[in-house]
Amino acid sequence: MFTRITQLINFLSVVDKFKTIERRTYVSNTARRENDAEHTWHMCMFALLLHKEIGYEINLEKTLKLILIHDLVEIYAGDTFTHDIKARVGKKLREDEAAEILFAQLPEDFKNEFNELWDEFESGDTREAQFVKTIDKMQAFAQNVNTKGTVWKENQIAPEKILAYNESWRHQNDSFSELFNYLWNFAKKEGYLYNSEDKSGSELN
């Protein structure tokens, strides 16, 4: 029978696998792909620096907890590339099942808390969850610009698809619109956007 402390240590050993879950996005020098742990850390930094730019109050502690939890299920479910339509089939079911298995390894109080955080993120009903969903997309977008559009070009992601995917946050408020427009126009100028006819990227709406 595990004691509480050994159960916690065992769980920390399990979630160490988070560092091995590879995403499509590259690290800044494009030498390798970013992993889930790096993505999550970077999201925490985005939230820490930008949470006062959204025009309303949020609970930063809750926000950081949601970020730390939001992708943990990928330890068992794996990462699903945003623009892979076939891979996204059944994603919700896979991740719900993974959450049940993963969080069951915690003591009861943490199990309940992690499940509540997971459900809150998935439902997106709170300001904190909505902000985390925004940061999730924002970090990936910024990282793709930071790595010269390598993922967009490798996977032939048209500029129109990028705009559509980021629609939920790029007009959310003045600060985020400024951030998006700055990065988007920089990507266009530097030729980071994929175009099958080798033309400049799409204009902002």
Coordinates of N, CA and C in Angstrom, one line a residue:
M1 N 0.8 -1.2 0.0 CA 0.0 0.0 0.0 C 0.9 1.2 0.0
F2 N 0.7 2.1 -1.0 CA 1.5 3.4 -1.1 C 1.0 4.3 0.0
T3 N 2.0 5.0 0.6 CA 1.7 6.1 1.5 C 1.4 7.3 0.6
R4 N 0.9 8.4 1.2 CA 0.5 9.6 0.4 C 1.8 10.1 -0.3
I5 N 2.9 10.2 0.4 CA 4.1 10.8 -0.2 C 4.6 10.0 -1.3
T6 N 4.6 8.6 -1.2 CA 5.1 7.8 -2.2 C 4.2 7.8 -3.5
Q7 N 2.9 8.0 -3.2 CA 2.0 8.1 -4.3 C 2.2 9.4 -5.1
L8 N 2.5 10.5 -4.4 CA 2.8 11.8 -5.1 C 4.2 11.7 -5.9
I9 N 5.2 11.0 -5.3 CA 6.4 10.9 -5.9 C 6.3 10.0 -7.2
N10 N 5.5 9.0 -7.1 CA 5.3 8.1 -8.2 C 4.6 8.8 -9.3
F11 N 3.6 9.7 -9.0 CA 2.9 10.5 -10.0 C 3.9 11.5 -10.7
L12 N 4.8 12.1 -9.9 CA 5.8 13.0 -10.5 C 6.7 12.2 -11.4
S13 N 7.0 11.0 -11.1 CA 7.8 10.2 -12.1 C 7.0 9.9 -13.4
V14 N 5.7 9.6 -13.2 CA 4.9 9.4 -14.4 C 4.8 10.6 -15.3
V15 N 4.6 11.8 -14.7 CA 4.5 13.0 -15.5 C 5.8 13.5 -16.0
D16 N 6.9 12.9 -15.6 CA 8.2 13.2 -16.2 C 8.2 12.8 -17.7
K17 N 7.3 11.9 -18.1 CA 7.1 11.5 -19.5 C 6.6 12.6 -20.3
F18 N 6.1 13.6 -19.7 CA 5.6 14.8 -20.4 C 6.7 15.4 -21.3
K19 N 7.9 15.3 -20.8 CA 9.1 15.9 -21.5 C 9.4 15.1 -22.8
T20 N 8.8 14.0 -22.9 CA 9.1 13.2 -24.1 C 8.0 13.2 -25.2
I21 N 6.9 14.0 -24.9 CA 5.8 14.0 -25.8 C 6.1 15.2 -26.8
E22 N 6.4 14.8 -28.1 CA 6.9 15.7 -29.1 C 5.7 16.4 -29.8
R23 N 5.8 17.7 -30.0 CA 4.9 18.4 -30.8 C 5.4 18.7 -32.2
R24 N 4.6 19.2 -33.1 CA 5.1 19.5 -34.4 C 6.0 20.8 -34.4
T25 N 5.7 21.7 -33.5 CA 6.4 22.9 -33.4 C 7.9 22.7 -33.0
Y26 N 8.8 23.5 -33.6 CA 10.2 23.4 -33.4 C 10.6 24.4 -32.2
V27 N 11.8 24.0 -31.6 CA 12.4 25.0 -30.7 C 13.1 26.1 -31.6
S28 N 13.5 27.1 -30.9 CA 13.9 28.3 -31.7 C 15.0 28.1 -32.7
N29 N 15.9 27.2 -32.4 CA 17.0 27.0 -33.4 C 16.7 25.9 -34.5
T30 N 15.4 25.4 -34.4 CA 14.9 24.4 -35.3 C 15.7 23.1 -35.3
A31 N 16.6 22.9 -34.3 CA 17.4 21.7 -34.3 C 16.5 20.5 -33.9
R32 N 15.4 20.7 -33.3 CA 14.6 19.6 -32.9 C 13.2 20.1 -32.6
R33 N 12.2 19.2 -32.4 CA 10.9 19.7 -32.1 C 10.7 20.0 -30.7
E34 N 9.8 20.9 -30.4 CA 9.4 21.3 -29.0 C 8.7 20.1 -28.4
N35 N 8.8 19.9 -27.1 CA 8.0 18.9 -26.4 C 7.0 19.6 -25.5
D36 N 6.1 18.8 -25.0 CA 4.9 19.3 -24.2 C 5.3 20.1 -23.0
A37 N 6.4 19.7 -22.3 CA 6.8 20.4 -21.1 C 7.3 21.8 -21.5
E38 N 8.0 21.9 -22.6 CA 8.6 23.2 -23.0 C 7.4 24.1 -23.4
H39 N 6.5 23.5 -24.1 CA 5.3 24.3 -24.5 C 4.5 24.8 -23.3
T40 N 4.4 24.0 -22.3 CA 3.7 24.4 -21.1 C 4.4 25.4 -20.3
W41 N 5.7 25.3 -20.2 CA 6.5 26.3 -19.5 C 6.4 27.6 -20.2
H42 N 6.5 27.6 -21.6 CA 6.4 28.9 -22.3 C 5.0 29.5 -22.2
M43 N 4.0 28.7 -22.2 CA 2.6 29.2 -21.9 C 2.5 29.9 -20.6
C44 N 3.2 29.3 -19.5 CA 3.1 30.0 -18.2 C 3.8 31.3 -18.3
M45 N 4.9 31.5 -19.0 CA 5.5 32.7 -19.2 C 4.6 33.7 -19.9
F46 N 4.0 33.3 -21.0 CA 3.0 34.1 -21.7 C 2.0 34.6 -20.8
A47 N 1.4 33.7 -20.0 CA 0.3 34.1 -19.0 C 0.8 35.1 -18.0
L48 N 2.0 34.8 -17.5 CA 2.5 35.7 -16.4 C 2.8 37.1 -16.9
L49 N 3.2 37.2 -18.2 CA 3.5 38.6 -18.7 C 2.3 39.3 -19.4
L50 N 1.3 38.5 -19.8 CA 0.2 39.1 -20.6 C -1.1 39.1 -19.8
H51 N -1.2 38.6 -18.6 CA -2.5 38.5 -18.0 C -3.1 39.9 -17.6
K52 N -2.2 40.9 -17.5 CA -2.7 42.2 -17.2 C -3.1 43.0 -18.5
E53 N -2.9 42.4 -19.7 CA -3.2 43.1 -20.9 C -4.6 42.7 -21.5
I54 N -5.4 41.9 -20.8 CA -6.6 41.4 -21.4 C -7.8 42.2 -21.0
G55 N -7.7 43.2 -20.1 CA -8.8 44.1 -19.9 C -9.8 43.6 -18.8
Y56 N -9.5 42.5 -18.2 CA -10.3 42.1 -17.1 C -9.5 41.2 -16.1
E57 N -9.9 41.1 -14.9 CA -9.2 40.4 -13.8 C -9.4 38.9 -13.9
I58 N -8.2 38.2 -13.8 CA -8.3 36.8 -13.7 C -7.5 36.3 -12.5
N59 N -7.7 35.1 -12.0 CA -7.0 34.5 -10.9 C -5.7 33.8 -11.6
L60 N -4.6 34.5 -11.3 CA -3.3 34.0 -12.0 C -3.0 32.6 -11.5
E61 N -3.1 32.3 -10.2 CA -2.8 31.0 -9.7 C -3.7 29.9 -10.4
K62 N -5.0 30.2 -10.5 CA -5.8 29.2 -11.2 C -5.4 29.1 -12.7
T63 N -5.0 30.2 -13.3 CA -4.6 30.2 -14.7 C -3.4 29.3 -14.9
L64 N -2.4 29.5 -14.0 CA -1.2 28.7 -14.1 C -1.4 27.2 -13.8
K65 N -2.3 26.9 -12.9 CA -2.7 25.5 -12.7 C -3.4 24.9 -13.9
L66 N -4.2 25.7 -14.6 CA -4.9 25.2 -15.8 C -3.9 24.9 -16.9
I67 N -2.9 25.8 -17.0 CA -1.9 25.6 -18.0 C -1.1 24.3 -17.7
L68 N -0.7 24.1 -16.4 CA 0.1 22.9 -16.1 C -0.7 21.6 -16.3
I69 N -2.0 21.7 -16.2 CA -2.8 20.5 -16.4 C -3.2 20.2 -17.8
H70 N -3.4 21.3 -18.6 CA -4.2 21.2 -19.9 C -3.7 20.2 -20.9
D71 N -2.4 19.9 -20.9 CA -1.9 18.9 -21.9 C -1.3 17.6 -21.2
L72 N -1.4 17.5 -19.9 CA -0.9 16.3 -19.3 C -1.4 15.0 -19.8
V73 N -2.7 15.0 -20.3 CA -3.3 13.8 -20.8 C -2.6 13.3 -22.0
E74 N -1.8 14.1 -22.6 CA -1.0 13.7 -23.8 C 0.1 12.7 -23.5
I75 N 0.4 12.5 -22.2 CA 1.3 11.4 -21.8 C 0.8 10.1 -22.3
Y76 N -0.6 9.9 -22.2 CA -1.2 8.7 -22.7 C -1.8 8.8 -24.1
A77 N -2.4 10.0 -24.4 CA -3.2 10.2 -25.6 C -2.3 10.7 -26.8
G78 N -1.1 11.2 -26.5 CA -0.3 11.7 -27.5 C -0.7 13.1 -28.0
D79 N 0.2 13.8 -28.6 CA -0.2 15.1 -29.2 C -0.9 15.0 -30.5
T80 N -1.9 15.8 -30.7 CA -2.6 15.8 -32.0 C -2.4 17.1 -32.7
F81 N -1.8 17.0 -33.9 CA -1.5 18.2 -34.7 C -2.8 18.9 -35.1
T82 N -2.8 20.2 -34.8 CA -4.0 21.0 -35.0 C -4.6 20.9 -36.4
H83 N -3.8 20.9 -37.4 CA -4.3 20.9 -38.8 C -4.4 19.5 -39.4
D84 N -4.2 18.4 -38.6 CA -4.4 17.1 -39.1 C -5.9 16.6 -38.8
I85 N -6.7 16.8 -39.8 CA -8.2 16.5 -39.6 C -8.4 15.1 -39.2
K86 N -7.8 14.2 -39.9 CA -8.0 12.7 -39.6 C -7.5 12.4 -38.2
A87 N -6.4 12.9 -37.7 CA -5.9 12.6 -36.4 C -6.8 13.2 -35.3
R88 N -7.5 14.2 -35.6 CA -8.4 14.9 -34.6 C -9.7 14.1 -34.4
V89 N -10.0 13.1 -35.2 CA -11.2 12.3 -35.0 C -11.0 11.5 -33.7
G90 N -11.9 11.6 -32.8 CA -11.8 10.8 -31.6 C -10.9 11.4 -30.5
K91 N -10.3 12.6 -30.8 CA -9.4 13.2 -29.9 C -10.0 13.4 -28.5
K92 N -11.2 13.9 -28.4 CA -11.9 14.2 -27.1 C -12.0 12.9 -26.3
L93 N -12.4 11.8 -26.9 CA -12.6 10.6 -26.2 C -11.3 10.0 -25.7
R94 N -10.2 10.1 -26.6 CA -8.9 9.6 -26.2 C -8.4 10.4 -25.0
E95 N -8.6 11.7 -25.0 CA -8.0 12.5 -23.9 C -8.8 12.4 -22.7
D96 N -10.1 12.2 -22.8 CA -10.9 12.0 -21.5 C -10.5 10.6 -20.9
E97 N -10.3 9.6 -21.7 CA -9.9 8.3 -21.2 C -8.5 8.4 -20.5
A98 N -7.6 9.2 -21.2 CA -6.3 9.4 -20.6 C -6.3 10.1 -19.3
A99 N -7.2 11.1 -19.2 CA -7.3 11.9 -18.0 C -7.8 11.0 -16.8
E100 N -8.7 10.1 -17.1 CA -9.2 9.2 -16.1 C -8.1 8.3 -15.6
I101 N -7.3 7.7 -16.5 CA -6.2 6.8 -16.1 C -5.1 7.6 -15.3
L102 N -4.8 8.8 -15.9 CA -3.7 9.5 -15.3 C -4.0 10.1 -13.9
F103 N -5.1 10.7 -13.8 CA -5.4 11.4 -12.5 C -5.8 10.4 -11.4
A104 N -6.2 9.2 -11.8 CA -6.5 8.1 -10.8 C -5.3 7.7 -10.0
Q105 N -4.1 8.1 -10.5 CA -2.9 7.7 -9.8 C -2.5 8.7 -8.7
L106 N -3.4 9.7 -8.5 CA -3.1 10.7 -7.4 C -3.9 10.4 -6.2
P107 N -3.5 10.9 -5.0 CA -4.4 10.9 -3.8 C -5.7 11.5 -4.2
E108 N -6.7 11.1 -3.4 CA -8.1 11.5 -3.7 C -8.3 13.1 -3.9
D109 N -7.7 13.8 -3.0 CA -7.9 15.3 -3.1 C -7.3 15.9 -4.4
F110 N -6.1 15.4 -4.7 CA -5.5 15.9 -6.0 C -6.2 15.3 -7.2
K111 N -6.6 14.1 -7.1 CA -7.4 13.5 -8.2 C -8.6 14.4 -8.5
N112 N -9.3 14.7 -7.5 CA -10.5 15.6 -7.7 C -10.2 16.9 -8.2
E113 N -9.1 17.5 -7.7 CA -8.7 18.9 -8.2 C -8.3 18.8 -9.6
F114 N -7.5 17.8 -10.0 CA -7.0 17.8 -11.4 C -8.1 17.5 -12.3
N115 N -9.0 16.6 -11.9 CA -10.2 16.4 -12.8 C -11.0 17.6 -13.0
E116 N -11.2 18.4 -11.9 CA -12.0 19.6 -12.0 C -11.3 20.7 -12.9
L117 N -9.9 20.7 -12.8 CA -9.2 21.6 -13.7 C -9.3 21.2 -15.1
W118 N -9.1 19.9 -15.4 CA -9.2 19.4 -16.7 C -10.6 19.7 -17.3
D119 N -11.7 19.5 -16.5 CA -13.0 19.7 -17.0 C -13.2 21.2 -17.3
E120 N -12.6 22.1 -16.4 CA -12.8 23.5 -16.6 C -12.1 24.0 -17.8
F121 N -10.9 23.5 -18.1 CA -10.2 23.8 -19.3 C -11.0 23.4 -20.5
E122 N -11.4 22.1 -20.5 CA -12.1 21.6 -21.7 C -13.4 22.4 -22.0
S123 N -14.1 22.7 -20.9 CA -15.4 23.4 -21.2 C -15.2 24.8 -21.6
G124 N -14.1 25.5 -21.1 CA -13.9 26.9 -21.4 C -14.9 27.8 -20.9
D125 N -15.5 27.5 -19.8 CA -16.6 28.3 -19.3 C -16.2 29.5 -18.4
T126 N -14.9 29.4 -17.9 CA -14.5 30.5 -17.0 C -13.5 31.4 -17.8
R127 N -13.3 32.6 -17.2 CA -12.4 33.5 -17.8 C -11.0 33.0 -17.9
E128 N -10.6 32.3 -16.8 CA -9.3 31.7 -16.7 C -9.1 30.6 -17.8
A129 N -10.1 29.8 -18.0 CA -10.0 28.7 -19.0 C -9.9 29.3 -20.4
Q130 N -10.7 30.4 -20.6 CA -10.7 31.0 -21.9 C -9.4 31.7 -22.2
F131 N -8.8 32.3 -21.2 CA -7.5 32.9 -21.4 C -6.4 31.8 -21.7
V132 N -6.5 30.7 -21.0 CA -5.5 29.6 -21.3 C -5.7 29.1 -22.7
K133 N -6.9 29.0 -23.2 CA -7.1 28.5 -24.5 C -6.5 29.5 -25.5
T134 N -6.6 30.8 -25.2 CA -6.0 31.8 -26.0 C -4.5 31.7 -26.0
I135 N -3.9 31.6 -24.8 CA -2.5 31.5 -24.7 C -1.9 30.2 -25.4
D136 N -2.7 29.1 -25.4 CA -2.3 27.9 -26.0 C -2.1 28.1 -27.5
K137 N -3.0 28.8 -28.1 CA -2.9 29.1 -29.6 C -1.8 30.2 -29.8
M138 N -1.8 31.2 -28.9 CA -0.9 32.3 -29.1 C 0.6 31.8 -29.0
Q139 N 0.9 30.9 -28.1 CA 2.3 30.4 -28.0 C 2.7 29.7 -29.2
A140 N 1.8 28.8 -29.7 CA 2.1 28.0 -30.9 C 2.3 29.0 -32.1
F141 N 1.4 29.9 -32.2 CA 1.6 30.9 -33.4 C 2.9 31.6 -33.3
A142 N 3.2 32.2 -32.1 CA 4.4 32.9 -31.9 C 5.7 32.0 -32.2
Q143 N 5.6 30.8 -31.7 CA 6.7 29.9 -31.9 C 6.9 29.5 -33.4
N144 N 5.8 29.4 -34.1 CA 5.9 29.2 -35.6 C 6.6 30.4 -36.3
V145 N 6.2 31.6 -35.9 CA 6.9 32.7 -36.4 C 8.4 32.7 -36.0
N146 N 8.6 32.4 -34.8 CA 10.0 32.4 -34.2 C 10.9 31.4 -34.9
T147 N 10.3 30.4 -35.5 CA 11.0 29.3 -36.2 C 10.9 29.4 -37.7
K148 N 10.6 30.7 -38.2 CA 10.6 31.0 -39.6 C 9.5 30.2 -40.4
G149 N 8.4 29.9 -39.7 CA 7.3 29.2 -40.4 C 7.6 27.8 -40.9
T150 N 8.6 27.2 -40.3 CA 9.1 25.8 -40.7 C 7.9 24.8 -40.7
V151 N 7.1 24.8 -39.7 CA 6.0 23.9 -39.6 C 4.9 24.2 -40.6
W152 N 4.6 25.4 -40.8 CA 3.6 25.8 -41.8 C 4.1 25.4 -43.2
K153 N 5.3 25.6 -43.5 CA 5.8 25.2 -44.8 C 5.9 23.7 -45.0
E154 N 6.4 23.0 -44.0 CA 6.6 21.5 -44.0 C 5.2 20.9 -44.3
N155 N 4.2 21.4 -43.6 CA 2.8 20.8 -43.7 C 1.9 21.5 -44.7
Q156 N 2.5 22.5 -45.4 CA 1.7 23.3 -46.4 C 0.4 23.8 -45.9
I157 N 0.6 24.5 -44.7 CA -0.6 25.2 -44.1 C -0.8 26.6 -44.7
A158 N -1.9 26.7 -45.4 CA -2.1 28.0 -46.1 C -2.4 29.1 -45.1
P159 N -2.0 30.3 -45.4 CA -2.2 31.5 -44.5 C -3.6 31.6 -44.1
E160 N -4.6 31.3 -45.0 CA -6.0 31.4 -44.6 C -6.4 30.5 -43.5
K161 N -5.8 29.3 -43.4 CA -6.0 28.4 -42.4 C -5.4 28.9 -41.0
I162 N -4.3 29.5 -41.1 CA -3.7 30.1 -39.9 C -4.6 31.2 -39.3
L163 N -5.0 32.0 -40.2 CA -5.9 33.1 -39.8 C -7.2 32.6 -39.2
A164 N -7.8 31.6 -39.8 CA -9.0 31.0 -39.3 C -8.8 30.4 -37.9
Y165 N -7.7 29.6 -37.8 CA -7.5 29.0 -36.5 C -7.3 29.9 -35.4
N166 N -6.7 31.1 -35.7 CA -6.4 32.1 -34.6 C -7.4 33.2 -34.5
E167 N -8.5 33.0 -35.2 CA -9.6 34.0 -35.2 C -10.1 34.3 -33.8
S168 N -10.2 33.3 -33.0 CA -10.8 33.4 -31.6 C -10.0 34.4 -30.7
W169 N -8.8 34.7 -31.0 CA -8.0 35.6 -30.1 C -7.4 36.8 -30.8
R170 N -7.3 36.7 -32.1 CA -6.5 37.8 -32.8 C -7.3 39.1 -32.8
H171 N -8.6 39.1 -32.6 CA -9.4 40.3 -32.5 C -10.0 40.4 -31.1
Q172 N -9.5 39.7 -30.1 CA -10.1 39.6 -28.8 C -10.0 41.0 -28.1
N173 N -8.9 41.7 -28.2 CA -8.7 43.0 -27.6 C -7.6 43.7 -28.3
D174 N -7.4 45.0 -28.0 CA -6.4 45.8 -28.7 C -5.0 45.2 -28.5
S175 N -4.7 44.8 -27.3 CA -3.3 44.3 -27.1 C -3.0 43.0 -27.9
F176 N -4.0 42.1 -27.9 CA -3.7 40.9 -28.6 C -3.8 41.1 -30.1
S177 N -4.6 42.0 -30.6 CA -4.6 42.4 -32.0 C -3.3 42.9 -32.4
E178 N -2.7 43.8 -31.6 CA -1.4 44.4 -31.9 C -0.3 43.3 -31.9
L179 N -0.4 42.4 -31.0 CA 0.6 41.3 -30.9 C 0.5 40.4 -32.2
F180 N -0.8 40.0 -32.5 CA -0.9 39.2 -33.7 C -0.5 39.9 -35.0
N181 N -0.9 41.1 -35.2 CA -0.6 41.9 -36.4 C 0.9 42.1 -36.5
Y182 N 1.6 42.3 -35.4 CA 3.0 42.5 -35.4 C 3.7 41.2 -35.9
L183 N 3.3 40.1 -35.3 CA 4.0 38.8 -35.7 C 3.6 38.4 -37.1
W184 N 2.3 38.6 -37.5 CA 1.8 38.2 -38.8 C 2.5 39.0 -39.9
N185 N 2.6 40.3 -39.7 CA 3.2 41.2 -40.7 C 4.7 40.9 -40.8
F186 N 5.3 40.6 -39.7 CA 6.8 40.2 -39.7 C 6.9 38.9 -40.5
A187 N 6.1 37.9 -40.3 CA 6.1 36.6 -41.0 C 6.0 36.8 -42.5
K188 N 5.0 37.7 -42.9 CA 4.8 38.0 -44.3 C 6.1 38.6 -44.9
K189 N 6.6 39.6 -44.2 CA 7.7 40.4 -44.7 C 8.9 39.4 -44.9
E190 N 9.1 38.5 -44.0 CA 10.3 37.6 -44.0 C 10.1 36.4 -44.9
G191 N 8.9 36.2 -45.4 CA 8.6 35.1 -46.3 C 8.4 33.8 -45.5
Y192 N 7.8 33.8 -44.3 CA 7.7 32.6 -43.5 C 6.3 31.9 -43.7
L193 N 5.4 32.5 -44.5 CA 4.1 31.9 -44.8 C 4.2 31.0 -46.0
Y194 N 3.5 29.9 -45.9 CA 3.5 29.0 -47.0 C 2.6 29.5 -48.1
N195 N 3.0 29.4 -49.4 CA 2.1 29.7 -50.5 C 2.6 28.9 -51.7
S196 N 1.6 28.1 -52.2 CA 1.9 27.1 -53.2 C 2.4 27.8 -54.5
E197 N 2.0 29.1 -54.7 CA 2.4 29.8 -55.9 C 3.5 30.8 -55.6
D198 N 4.1 30.7 -54.4 CA 5.3 31.5 -54.1 C 4.9 33.0 -54.2
K199 N 3.7 33.3 -53.7 CA 3.3 34.7 -53.6 C 3.4 35.1 -52.1
S200 N 3.1 36.4 -51.9 CA 3.1 36.9 -50.5 C 1.9 36.4 -49.8
G201 N 2.0 36.4 -48.4 CA 0.9 35.8 -47.6 C -0.4 36.6 -47.7
S202 N -1.4 36.1 -47.1 CA -2.7 36.7 -47.1 C -2.7 38.0 -46.3
E203 N -3.5 39.0 -46.8 CA -3.7 40.2 -46.0 C -4.6 40.0 -44.8
L204 N -4.3 40.8 -43.8 CA -5.1 40.8 -42.6 C -6.5 41.3 -42.9
N205 N -7.5 40.8 -42.3 CA -8.9 41.3 -42.5 C -9.0 42.6 -41.7

